[in-house]
mmCIF file of C-alpha atoms in Angstrom:
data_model
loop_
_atom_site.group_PDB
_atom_site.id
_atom_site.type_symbol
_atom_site.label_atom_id
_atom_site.label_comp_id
_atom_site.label_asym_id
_atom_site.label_seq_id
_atom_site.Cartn_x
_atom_site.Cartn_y
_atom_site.Cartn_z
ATOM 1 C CA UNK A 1 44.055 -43.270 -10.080
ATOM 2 C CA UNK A 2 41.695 -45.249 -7.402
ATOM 3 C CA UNK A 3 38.903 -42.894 -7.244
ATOM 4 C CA UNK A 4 35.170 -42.916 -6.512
ATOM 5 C CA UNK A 5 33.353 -42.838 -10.169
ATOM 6 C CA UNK A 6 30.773 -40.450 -8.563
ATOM 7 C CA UNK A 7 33.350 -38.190 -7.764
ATOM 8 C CA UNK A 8 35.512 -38.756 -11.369
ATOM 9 C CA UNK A 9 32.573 -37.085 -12.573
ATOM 10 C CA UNK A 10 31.421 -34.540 -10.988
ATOM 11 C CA UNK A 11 35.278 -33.500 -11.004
ATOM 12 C CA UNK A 12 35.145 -33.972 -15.393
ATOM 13 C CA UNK A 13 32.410 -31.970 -15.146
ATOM 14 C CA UNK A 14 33.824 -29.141 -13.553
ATOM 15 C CA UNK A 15 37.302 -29.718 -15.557
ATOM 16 C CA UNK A 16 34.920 -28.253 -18.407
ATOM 17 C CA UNK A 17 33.710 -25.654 -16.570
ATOM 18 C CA UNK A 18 37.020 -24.920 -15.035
ATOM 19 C CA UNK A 19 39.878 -25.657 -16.975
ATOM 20 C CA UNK A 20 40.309 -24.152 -20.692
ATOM 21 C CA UNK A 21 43.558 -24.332 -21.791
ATOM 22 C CA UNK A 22 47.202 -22.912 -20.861
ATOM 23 C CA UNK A 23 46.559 -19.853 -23.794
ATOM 24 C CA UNK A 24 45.660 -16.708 -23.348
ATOM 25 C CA UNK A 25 41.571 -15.627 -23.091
ATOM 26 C CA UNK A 26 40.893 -13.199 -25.339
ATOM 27 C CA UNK A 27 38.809 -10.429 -23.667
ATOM 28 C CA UNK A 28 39.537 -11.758 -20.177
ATOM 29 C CA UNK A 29 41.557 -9.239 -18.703
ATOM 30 C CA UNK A 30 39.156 -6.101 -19.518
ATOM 31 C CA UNK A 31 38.040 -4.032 -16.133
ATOM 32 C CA UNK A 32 34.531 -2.898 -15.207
ATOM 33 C CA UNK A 33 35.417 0.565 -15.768
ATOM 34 C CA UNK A 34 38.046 2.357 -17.936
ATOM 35 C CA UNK A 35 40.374 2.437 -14.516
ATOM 36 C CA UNK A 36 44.575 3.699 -15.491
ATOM 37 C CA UNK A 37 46.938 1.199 -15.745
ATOM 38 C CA UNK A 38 48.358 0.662 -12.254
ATOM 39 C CA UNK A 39 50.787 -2.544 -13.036
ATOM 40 C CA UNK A 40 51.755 -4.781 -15.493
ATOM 41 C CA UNK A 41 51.773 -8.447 -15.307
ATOM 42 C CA UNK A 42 53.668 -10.784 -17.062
ATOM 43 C CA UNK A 43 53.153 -14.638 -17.557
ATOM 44 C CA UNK A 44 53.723 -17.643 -19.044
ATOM 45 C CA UNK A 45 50.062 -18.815 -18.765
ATOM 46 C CA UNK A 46 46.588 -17.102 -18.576
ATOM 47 C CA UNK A 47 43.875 -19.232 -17.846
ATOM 48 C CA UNK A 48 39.803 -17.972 -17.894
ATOM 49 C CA UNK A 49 40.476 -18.026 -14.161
ATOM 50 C CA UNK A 50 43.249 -15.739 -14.054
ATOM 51 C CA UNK A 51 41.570 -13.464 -15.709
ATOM 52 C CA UNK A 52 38.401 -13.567 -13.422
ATOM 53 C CA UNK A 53 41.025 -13.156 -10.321
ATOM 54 C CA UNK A 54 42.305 -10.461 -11.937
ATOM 55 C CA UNK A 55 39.305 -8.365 -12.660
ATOM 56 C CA UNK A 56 38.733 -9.116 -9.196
ATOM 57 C CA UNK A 57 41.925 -7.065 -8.091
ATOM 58 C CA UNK A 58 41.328 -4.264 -10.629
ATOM 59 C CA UNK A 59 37.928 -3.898 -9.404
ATOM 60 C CA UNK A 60 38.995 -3.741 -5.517
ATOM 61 C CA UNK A 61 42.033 -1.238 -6.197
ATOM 62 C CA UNK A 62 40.125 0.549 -8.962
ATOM 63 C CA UNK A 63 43.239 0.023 -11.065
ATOM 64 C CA UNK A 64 43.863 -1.909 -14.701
ATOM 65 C CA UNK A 65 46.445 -4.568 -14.920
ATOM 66 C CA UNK A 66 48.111 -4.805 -18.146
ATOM 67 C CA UNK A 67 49.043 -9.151 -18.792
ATOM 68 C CA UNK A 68 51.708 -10.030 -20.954
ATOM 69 C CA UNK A 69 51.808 -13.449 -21.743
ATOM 70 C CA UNK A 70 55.215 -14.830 -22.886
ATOM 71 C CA UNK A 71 56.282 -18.826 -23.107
ATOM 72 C CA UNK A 72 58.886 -19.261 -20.804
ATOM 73 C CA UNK A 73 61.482 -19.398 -23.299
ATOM 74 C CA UNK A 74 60.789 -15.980 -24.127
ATOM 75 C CA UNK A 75 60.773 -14.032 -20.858
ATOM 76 C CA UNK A 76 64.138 -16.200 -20.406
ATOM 77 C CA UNK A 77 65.699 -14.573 -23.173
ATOM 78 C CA UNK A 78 64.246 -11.177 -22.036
ATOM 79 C CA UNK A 79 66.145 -11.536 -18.809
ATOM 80 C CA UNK A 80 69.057 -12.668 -20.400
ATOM 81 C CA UNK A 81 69.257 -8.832 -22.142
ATOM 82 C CA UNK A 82 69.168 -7.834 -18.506
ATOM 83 C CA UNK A 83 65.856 -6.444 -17.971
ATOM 84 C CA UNK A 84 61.817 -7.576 -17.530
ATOM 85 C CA UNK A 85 59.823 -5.158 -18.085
ATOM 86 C CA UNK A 86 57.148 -5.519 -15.822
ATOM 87 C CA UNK A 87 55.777 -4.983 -11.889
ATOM 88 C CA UNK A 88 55.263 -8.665 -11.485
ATOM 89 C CA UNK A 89 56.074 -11.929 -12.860
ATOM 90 C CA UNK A 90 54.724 -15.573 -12.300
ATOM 91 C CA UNK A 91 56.339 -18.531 -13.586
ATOM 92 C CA UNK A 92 55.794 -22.232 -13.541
ATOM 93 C CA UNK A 93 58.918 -24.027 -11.598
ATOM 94 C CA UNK A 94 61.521 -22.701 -9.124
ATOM 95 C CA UNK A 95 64.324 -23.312 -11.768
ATOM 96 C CA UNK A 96 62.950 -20.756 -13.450
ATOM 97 C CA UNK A 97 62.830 -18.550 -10.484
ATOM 98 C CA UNK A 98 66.698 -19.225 -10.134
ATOM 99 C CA UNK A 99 67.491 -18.345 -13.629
ATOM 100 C CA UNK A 100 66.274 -14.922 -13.485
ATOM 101 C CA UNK A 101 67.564 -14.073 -10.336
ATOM 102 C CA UNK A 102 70.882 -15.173 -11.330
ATOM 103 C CA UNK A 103 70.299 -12.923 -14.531
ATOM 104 C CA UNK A 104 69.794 -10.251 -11.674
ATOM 105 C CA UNK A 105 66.512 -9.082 -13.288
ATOM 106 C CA UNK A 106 64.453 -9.651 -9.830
ATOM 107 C CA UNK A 107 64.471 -7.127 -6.485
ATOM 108 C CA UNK A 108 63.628 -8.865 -2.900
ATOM 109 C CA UNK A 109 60.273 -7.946 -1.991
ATOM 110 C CA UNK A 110 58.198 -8.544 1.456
ATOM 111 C CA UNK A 111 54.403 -8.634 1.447
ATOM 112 C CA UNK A 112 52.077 -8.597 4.517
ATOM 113 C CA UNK A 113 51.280 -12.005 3.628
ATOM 114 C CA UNK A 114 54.745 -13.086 5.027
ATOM 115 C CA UNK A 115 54.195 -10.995 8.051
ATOM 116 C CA UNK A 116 50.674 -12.519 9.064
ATOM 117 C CA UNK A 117 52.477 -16.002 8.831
ATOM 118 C CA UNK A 118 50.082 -17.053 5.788
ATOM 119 C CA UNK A 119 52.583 -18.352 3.580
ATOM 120 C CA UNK A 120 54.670 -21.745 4.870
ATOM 121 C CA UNK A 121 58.046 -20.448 5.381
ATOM 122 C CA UNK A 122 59.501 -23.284 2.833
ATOM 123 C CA UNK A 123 57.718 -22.046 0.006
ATOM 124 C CA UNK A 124 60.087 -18.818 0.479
ATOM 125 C CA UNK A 125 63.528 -17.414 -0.260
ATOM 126 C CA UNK A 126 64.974 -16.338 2.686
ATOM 127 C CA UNK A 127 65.975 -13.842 0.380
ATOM 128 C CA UNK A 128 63.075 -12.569 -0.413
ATOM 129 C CA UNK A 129 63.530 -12.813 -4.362
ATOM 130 C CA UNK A 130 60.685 -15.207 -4.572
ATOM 131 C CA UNK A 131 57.652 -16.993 -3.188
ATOM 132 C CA UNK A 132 55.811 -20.049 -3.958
ATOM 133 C CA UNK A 133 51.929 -19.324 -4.998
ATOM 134 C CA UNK A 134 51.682 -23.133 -5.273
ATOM 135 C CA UNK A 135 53.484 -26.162 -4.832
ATOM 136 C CA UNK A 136 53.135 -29.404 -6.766
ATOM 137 C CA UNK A 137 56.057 -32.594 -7.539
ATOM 138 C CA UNK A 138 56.369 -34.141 -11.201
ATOM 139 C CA UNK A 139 54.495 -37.251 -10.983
ATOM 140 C CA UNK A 140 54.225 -40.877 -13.210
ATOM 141 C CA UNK A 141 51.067 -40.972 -14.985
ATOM 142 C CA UNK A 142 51.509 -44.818 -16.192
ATOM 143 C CA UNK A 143 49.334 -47.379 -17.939
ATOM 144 C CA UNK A 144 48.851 -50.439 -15.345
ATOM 145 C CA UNK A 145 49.043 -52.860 -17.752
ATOM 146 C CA UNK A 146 52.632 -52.161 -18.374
ATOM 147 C CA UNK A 147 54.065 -50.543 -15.167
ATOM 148 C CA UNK A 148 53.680 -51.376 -11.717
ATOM 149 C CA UNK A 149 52.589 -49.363 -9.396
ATOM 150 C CA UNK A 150 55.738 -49.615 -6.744
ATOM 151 C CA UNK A 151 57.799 -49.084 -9.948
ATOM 152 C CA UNK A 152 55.938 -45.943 -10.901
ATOM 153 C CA UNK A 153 56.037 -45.122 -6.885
ATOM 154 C CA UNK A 154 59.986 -44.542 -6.391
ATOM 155 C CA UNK A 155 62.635 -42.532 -8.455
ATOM 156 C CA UNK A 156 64.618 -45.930 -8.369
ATOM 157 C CA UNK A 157 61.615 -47.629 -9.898
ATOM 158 C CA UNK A 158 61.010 -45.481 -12.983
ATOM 159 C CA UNK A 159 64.901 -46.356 -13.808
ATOM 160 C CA UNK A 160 64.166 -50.249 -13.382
ATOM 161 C CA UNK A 161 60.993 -50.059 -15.284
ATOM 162 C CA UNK A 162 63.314 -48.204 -18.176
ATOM 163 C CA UNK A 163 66.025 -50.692 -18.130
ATOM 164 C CA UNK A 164 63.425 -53.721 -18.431
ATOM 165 C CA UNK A 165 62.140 -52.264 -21.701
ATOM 166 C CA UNK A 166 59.003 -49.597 -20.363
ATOM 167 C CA UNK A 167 58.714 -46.744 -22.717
ATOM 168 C CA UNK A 168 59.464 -43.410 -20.660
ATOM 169 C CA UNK A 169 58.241 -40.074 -21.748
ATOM 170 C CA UNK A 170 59.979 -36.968 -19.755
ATOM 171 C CA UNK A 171 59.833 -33.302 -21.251
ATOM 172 C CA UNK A 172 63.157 -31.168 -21.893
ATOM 173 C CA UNK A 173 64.789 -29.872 -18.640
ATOM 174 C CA UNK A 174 63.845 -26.820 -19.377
ATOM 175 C CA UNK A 175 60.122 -26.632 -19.208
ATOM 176 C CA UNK A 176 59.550 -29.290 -16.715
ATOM 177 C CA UNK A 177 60.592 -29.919 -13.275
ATOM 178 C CA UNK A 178 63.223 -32.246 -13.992
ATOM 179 C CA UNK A 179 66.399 -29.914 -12.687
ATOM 180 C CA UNK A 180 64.322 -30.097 -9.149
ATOM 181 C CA UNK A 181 64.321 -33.412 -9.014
ATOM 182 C CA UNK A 182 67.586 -33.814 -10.092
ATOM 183 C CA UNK A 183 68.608 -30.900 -7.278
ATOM 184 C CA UNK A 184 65.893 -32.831 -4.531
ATOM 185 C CA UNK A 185 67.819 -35.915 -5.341
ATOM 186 C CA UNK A 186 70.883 -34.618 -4.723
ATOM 187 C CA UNK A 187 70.321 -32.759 -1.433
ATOM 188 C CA UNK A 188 68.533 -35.575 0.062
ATOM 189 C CA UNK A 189 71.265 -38.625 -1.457
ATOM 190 C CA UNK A 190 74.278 -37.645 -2.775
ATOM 191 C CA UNK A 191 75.731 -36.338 -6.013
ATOM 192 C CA UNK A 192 76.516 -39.970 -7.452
ATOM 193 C CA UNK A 193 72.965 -40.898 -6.582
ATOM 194 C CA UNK A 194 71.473 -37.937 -8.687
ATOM 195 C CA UNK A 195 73.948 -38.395 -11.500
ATOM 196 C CA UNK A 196 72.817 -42.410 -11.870
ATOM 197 C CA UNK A 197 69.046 -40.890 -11.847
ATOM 198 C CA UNK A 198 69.412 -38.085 -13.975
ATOM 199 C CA UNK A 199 71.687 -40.125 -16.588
ATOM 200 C CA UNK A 200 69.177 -43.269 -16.913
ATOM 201 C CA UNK A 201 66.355 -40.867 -17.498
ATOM 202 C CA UNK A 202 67.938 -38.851 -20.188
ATOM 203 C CA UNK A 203 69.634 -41.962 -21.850
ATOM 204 C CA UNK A 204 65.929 -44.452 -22.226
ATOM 205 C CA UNK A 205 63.701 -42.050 -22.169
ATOM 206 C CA UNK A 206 62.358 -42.314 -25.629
ATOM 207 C CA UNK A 207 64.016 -39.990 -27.952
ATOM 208 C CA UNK A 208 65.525 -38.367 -24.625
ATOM 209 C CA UNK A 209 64.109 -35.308 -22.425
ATOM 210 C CA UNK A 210 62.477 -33.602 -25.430
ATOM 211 C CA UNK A 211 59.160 -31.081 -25.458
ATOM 212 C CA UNK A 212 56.761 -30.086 -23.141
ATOM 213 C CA UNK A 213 54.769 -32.304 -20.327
ATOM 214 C CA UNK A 214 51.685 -32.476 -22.833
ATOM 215 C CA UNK A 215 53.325 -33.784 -25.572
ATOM 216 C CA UNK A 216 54.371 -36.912 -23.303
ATOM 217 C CA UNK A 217 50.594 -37.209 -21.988
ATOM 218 C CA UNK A 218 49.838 -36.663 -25.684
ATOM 219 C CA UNK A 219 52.675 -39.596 -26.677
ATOM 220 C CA UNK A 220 51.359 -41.514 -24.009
ATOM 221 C CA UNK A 221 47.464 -41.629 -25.840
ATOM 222 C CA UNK A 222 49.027 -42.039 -29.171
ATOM 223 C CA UNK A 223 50.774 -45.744 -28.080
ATOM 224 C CA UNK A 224 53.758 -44.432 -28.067
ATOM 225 C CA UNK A 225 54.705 -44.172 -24.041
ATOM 226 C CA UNK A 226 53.923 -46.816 -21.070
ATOM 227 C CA UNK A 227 54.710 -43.932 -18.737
ATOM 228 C CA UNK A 228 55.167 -40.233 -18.245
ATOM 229 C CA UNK A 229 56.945 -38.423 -15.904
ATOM 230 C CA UNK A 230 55.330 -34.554 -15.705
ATOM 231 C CA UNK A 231 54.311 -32.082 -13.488
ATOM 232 C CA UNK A 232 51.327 -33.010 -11.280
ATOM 233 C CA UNK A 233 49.305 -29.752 -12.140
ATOM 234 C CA UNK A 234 49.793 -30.463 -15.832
ATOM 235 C CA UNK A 235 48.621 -34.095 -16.214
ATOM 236 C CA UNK A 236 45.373 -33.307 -14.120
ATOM 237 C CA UNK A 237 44.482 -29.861 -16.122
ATOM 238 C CA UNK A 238 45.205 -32.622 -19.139
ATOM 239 C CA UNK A 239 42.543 -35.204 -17.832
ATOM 240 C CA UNK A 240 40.492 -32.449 -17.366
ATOM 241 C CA UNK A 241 40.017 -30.095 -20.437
ATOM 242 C CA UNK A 242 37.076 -31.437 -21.837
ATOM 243 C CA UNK A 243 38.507 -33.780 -24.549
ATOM 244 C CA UNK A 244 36.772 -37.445 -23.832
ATOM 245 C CA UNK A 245 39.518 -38.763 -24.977
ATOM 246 C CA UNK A 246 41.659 -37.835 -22.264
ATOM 247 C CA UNK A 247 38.976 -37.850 -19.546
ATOM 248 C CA UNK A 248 38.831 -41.980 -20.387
ATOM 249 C CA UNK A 249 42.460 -41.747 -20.108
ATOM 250 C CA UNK A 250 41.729 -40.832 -16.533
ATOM 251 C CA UNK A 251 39.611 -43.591 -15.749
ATOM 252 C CA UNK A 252 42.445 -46.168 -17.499
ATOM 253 C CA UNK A 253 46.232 -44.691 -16.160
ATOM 254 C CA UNK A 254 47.006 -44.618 -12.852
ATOM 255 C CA UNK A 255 48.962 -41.498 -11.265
ATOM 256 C CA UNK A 256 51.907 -42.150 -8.318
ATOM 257 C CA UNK A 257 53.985 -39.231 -6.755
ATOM 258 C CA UNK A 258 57.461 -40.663 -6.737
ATOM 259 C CA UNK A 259 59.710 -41.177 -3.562
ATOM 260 C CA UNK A 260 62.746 -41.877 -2.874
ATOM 261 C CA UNK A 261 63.046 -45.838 -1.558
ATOM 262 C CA UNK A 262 65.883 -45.271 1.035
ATOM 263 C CA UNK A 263 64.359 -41.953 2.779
ATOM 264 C CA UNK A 264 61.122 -41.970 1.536
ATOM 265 C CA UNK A 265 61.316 -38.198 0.347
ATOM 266 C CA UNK A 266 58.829 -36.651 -2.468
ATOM 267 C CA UNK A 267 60.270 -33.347 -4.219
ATOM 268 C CA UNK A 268 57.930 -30.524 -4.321
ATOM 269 C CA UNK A 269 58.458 -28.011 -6.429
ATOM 270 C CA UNK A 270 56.578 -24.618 -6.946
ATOM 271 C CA UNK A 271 54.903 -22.260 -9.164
ATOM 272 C CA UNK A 272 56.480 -18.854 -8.041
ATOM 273 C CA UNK A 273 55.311 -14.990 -8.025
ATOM 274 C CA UNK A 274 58.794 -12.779 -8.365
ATOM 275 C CA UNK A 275 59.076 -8.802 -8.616
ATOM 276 C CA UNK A 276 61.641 -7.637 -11.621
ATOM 277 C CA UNK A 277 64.122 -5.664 -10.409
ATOM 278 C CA UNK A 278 63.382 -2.410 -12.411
ATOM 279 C CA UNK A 279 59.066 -2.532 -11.566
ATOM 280 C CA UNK A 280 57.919 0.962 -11.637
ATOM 281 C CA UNK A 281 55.172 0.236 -9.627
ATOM 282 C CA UNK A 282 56.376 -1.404 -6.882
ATOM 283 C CA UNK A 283 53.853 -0.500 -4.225
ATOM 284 C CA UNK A 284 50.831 -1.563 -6.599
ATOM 285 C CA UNK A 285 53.309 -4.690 -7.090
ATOM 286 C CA UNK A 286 52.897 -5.262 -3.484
ATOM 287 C CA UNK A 287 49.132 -4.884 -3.312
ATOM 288 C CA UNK A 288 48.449 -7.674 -5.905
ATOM 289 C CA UNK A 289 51.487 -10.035 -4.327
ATOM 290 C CA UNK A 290 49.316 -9.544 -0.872
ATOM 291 C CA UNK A 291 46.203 -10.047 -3.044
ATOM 292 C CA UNK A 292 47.358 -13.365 -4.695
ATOM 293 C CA UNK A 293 47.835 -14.812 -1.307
ATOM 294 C CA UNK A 294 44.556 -13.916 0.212
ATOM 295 C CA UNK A 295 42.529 -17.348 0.770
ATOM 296 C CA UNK A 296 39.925 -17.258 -1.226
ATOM 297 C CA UNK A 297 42.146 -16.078 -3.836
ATOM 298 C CA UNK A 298 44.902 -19.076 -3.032
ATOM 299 C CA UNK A 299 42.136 -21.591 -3.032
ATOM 300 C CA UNK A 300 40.396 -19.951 -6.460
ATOM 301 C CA UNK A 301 44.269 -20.328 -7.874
ATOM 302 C CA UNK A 302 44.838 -24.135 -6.557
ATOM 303 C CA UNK A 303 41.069 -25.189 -7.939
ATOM 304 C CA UNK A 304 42.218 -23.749 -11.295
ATOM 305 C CA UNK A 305 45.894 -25.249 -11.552
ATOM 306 C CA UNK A 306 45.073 -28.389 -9.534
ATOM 307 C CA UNK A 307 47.973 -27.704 -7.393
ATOM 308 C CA UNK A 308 48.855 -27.382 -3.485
ATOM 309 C CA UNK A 309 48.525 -24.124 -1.392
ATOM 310 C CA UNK A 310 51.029 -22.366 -0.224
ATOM 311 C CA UNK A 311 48.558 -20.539 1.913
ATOM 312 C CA UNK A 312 48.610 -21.745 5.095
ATOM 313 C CA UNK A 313 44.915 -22.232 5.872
ATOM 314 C CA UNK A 314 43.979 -23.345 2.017
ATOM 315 C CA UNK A 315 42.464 -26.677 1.435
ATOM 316 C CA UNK A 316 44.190 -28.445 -1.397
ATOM 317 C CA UNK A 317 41.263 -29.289 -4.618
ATOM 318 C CA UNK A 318 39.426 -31.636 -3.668
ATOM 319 C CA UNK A 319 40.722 -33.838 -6.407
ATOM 320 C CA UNK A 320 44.121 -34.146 -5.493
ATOM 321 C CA UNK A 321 42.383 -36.073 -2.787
ATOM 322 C CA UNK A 322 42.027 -39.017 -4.769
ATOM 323 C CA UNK A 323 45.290 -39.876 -5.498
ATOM 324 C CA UNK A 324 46.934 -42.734 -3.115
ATOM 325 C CA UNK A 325 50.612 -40.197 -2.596
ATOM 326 C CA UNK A 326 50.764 -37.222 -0.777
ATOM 327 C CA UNK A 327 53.088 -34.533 -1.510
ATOM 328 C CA UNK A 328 56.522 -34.386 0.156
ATOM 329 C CA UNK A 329 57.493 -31.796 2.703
ATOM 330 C CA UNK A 330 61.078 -32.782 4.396
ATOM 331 C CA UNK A 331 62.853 -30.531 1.855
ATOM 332 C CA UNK A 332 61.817 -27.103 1.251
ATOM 333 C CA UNK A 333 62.352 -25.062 -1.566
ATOM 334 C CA UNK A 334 65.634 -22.863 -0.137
ATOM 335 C CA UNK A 335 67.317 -26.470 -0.261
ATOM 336 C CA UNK A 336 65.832 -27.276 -3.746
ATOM 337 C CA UNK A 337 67.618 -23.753 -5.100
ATOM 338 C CA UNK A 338 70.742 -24.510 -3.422
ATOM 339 C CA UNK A 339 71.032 -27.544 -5.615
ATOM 340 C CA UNK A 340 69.785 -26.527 -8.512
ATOM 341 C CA UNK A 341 73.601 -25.110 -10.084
ATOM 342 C CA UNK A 342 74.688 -28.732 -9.114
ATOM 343 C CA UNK A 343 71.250 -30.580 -11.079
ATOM 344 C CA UNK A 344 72.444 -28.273 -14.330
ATOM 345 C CA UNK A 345 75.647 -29.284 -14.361
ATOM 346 C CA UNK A 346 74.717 -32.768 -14.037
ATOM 347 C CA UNK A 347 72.302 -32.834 -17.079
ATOM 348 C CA UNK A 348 74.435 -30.489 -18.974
ATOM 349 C CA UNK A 349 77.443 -32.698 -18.588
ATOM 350 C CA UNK A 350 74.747 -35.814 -19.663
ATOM 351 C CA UNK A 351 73.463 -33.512 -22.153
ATOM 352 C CA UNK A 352 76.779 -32.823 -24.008
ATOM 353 C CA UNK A 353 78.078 -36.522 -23.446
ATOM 354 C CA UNK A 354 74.630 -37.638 -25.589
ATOM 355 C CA UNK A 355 75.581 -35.507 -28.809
#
């Protein structure tokens, strides 16, 4: 990443400050007062910010939110018994978005926010099932000394630097972005296109698509990877957590936001607020949607997940800045779900061909 060192560390030091990890803080999501509980809240993430946000809202509607955080594995399997039981329910990609609402576990819902014209109408169903709290694209966080930098720039690039001996590092399908790609790539190509991508990945990607975007960045500072390809939010909250180790890492590995070479397209891809379809408290539901997309809020939410706004009048972190891509906007996310049933079948089909 071609940064200023001034700024690299002023940002580190408010990484520390910032950060924490992607567990739950204990004691973080205790009111002021002993208010009822008004919602509940589930997630696959709860950061010390989150948890400051949310006091925030139960302070303001004198009400207590109740978080329940799940991996994503879990509330997937929740849905797939036909139920969530909750008012409100973040989660980390759009294909996750599209899972539950083909489990039909999610209602349509319509917040003032839409009205008022804050929210970018791409970072919306038109359906109203779900709406992006913040976008971001997977990105290849790659050691210079062994990747190029227009290999690392271009989907077709991370397949040539594969096929010339690079070692790739790409999470399972399902808890990364991949399946948006794979959908992105398919939309804005063709099918064959997408199927050449999607199969090169999964067959020299070492040891295939296989756990979570941190254990590549973690692979990666172990020897064992030249390049990862993981979600831009995640690698930056990973330079950032107050390990030295990783903030040198920062300083060494260089960071590109892929594009397509014949259209010049980036992906986006977004962290999404839904409403289950069977939230008993669907007007309090409402209030914190609205809430989540108020500015300050939006901008509190993209400092602490180093992602995009969806907010229309949000400033992206500061950070992101310093990176030499910006992030794509030709394709917005109703295409991306439209082509996400094909992107499954296409890695499935890989998937099953590999065993």
């Amino acid at each position: 990443m071609q940064r200023l060192i001034g700024t690299l560390l002023f940002i580190g030091l408010l990484g520390l400050f910032s950060c924490g990890n992607d567990n739950p803080s204990a004691g973080g999501n205790a009111p002021a007062q002993d208010f009822p509980v008004g919602l509940n809240l589930l997630t696959w993430r709860y950061l010390a910010q989150d948890a400051a946000l949310i006091k925030g809202f139960e302070l303001r509607y004198r009400t207590k939110v109740n978080v329940i955080v799940k991996p994503m594995r879990d509330i997937i399997e929740e849905a797939s018994r036909g139920a969530l039981n909750a008012d409100v329910v973040l989660l980390p990609t759009l294909e996750d978005a599209v899972r539950l609402r083909n489990f039909n576990v999610l209602q349509p819902f319509f917040v003032d926010a839409f009205t008022n014209g804050n929210v970018d109408d791409r970072y919306l169903d038109n359906e109203g099932y779900y709406a992006g709290l913040t976008r971001w694209t997977m990105v290849s966080v790659y050691n210079p000394n062994a990747v190029t930098s227009e290999e690392a720039g271009s989907y077709a690039g991370i397949v040539k630097a594969t096929r010339r001996g690079i070692r790739l590092g790409v999470a399972h399908p399902d808890s990364s972005g991949l399946a948006g790609v794979v959908a992105g790539l398919n939309a804005n190509l063709n099918s064959k296109a997408a199927a050449i991508w999607a199969q090169s990945v999964y067959e020299k990607s070492v040891g295939g698509p296989n756990g979570s975007d941190t254990d590549q960045l973690n692979r990666m500072l172990s020897g064992q990877l030249d390049m990862a390809f993981v979600s831009l939010g995640m690698a930056v909250r990973w330079f950032l957590n107050g390990d030295p180790q990783h903030f040198k890492a920062a300083e060494t590995w260089r960071v590109r936001f892929p594009h397509t070479q014949a259209t010049d397209i980036n992906f986006f891809n977004i962290t999404c607020v839904a409403m289950p379809a069977n939230a008993p408290n669907r007007n309090m539901a409402v209030a914190l949607i609205n809430y989540l997309f108020a500015k300050d809020v939006q901008q509190k939410l993209t400092n602490a997940w180093f992602e995009y706004p969806a907010e229309s009048f949000t400033e992206a972190n500061d950070y992101l800045y310093g990176f030499p891509d910006q992030i794509g906007l030709k394709v917005n996310a109703e295409t991306i779900e439209q082509n996400i049933p094909a992107a499954w079948a296409l890695i499935n089909q890989i998937a099953e061909e590999q065993e």
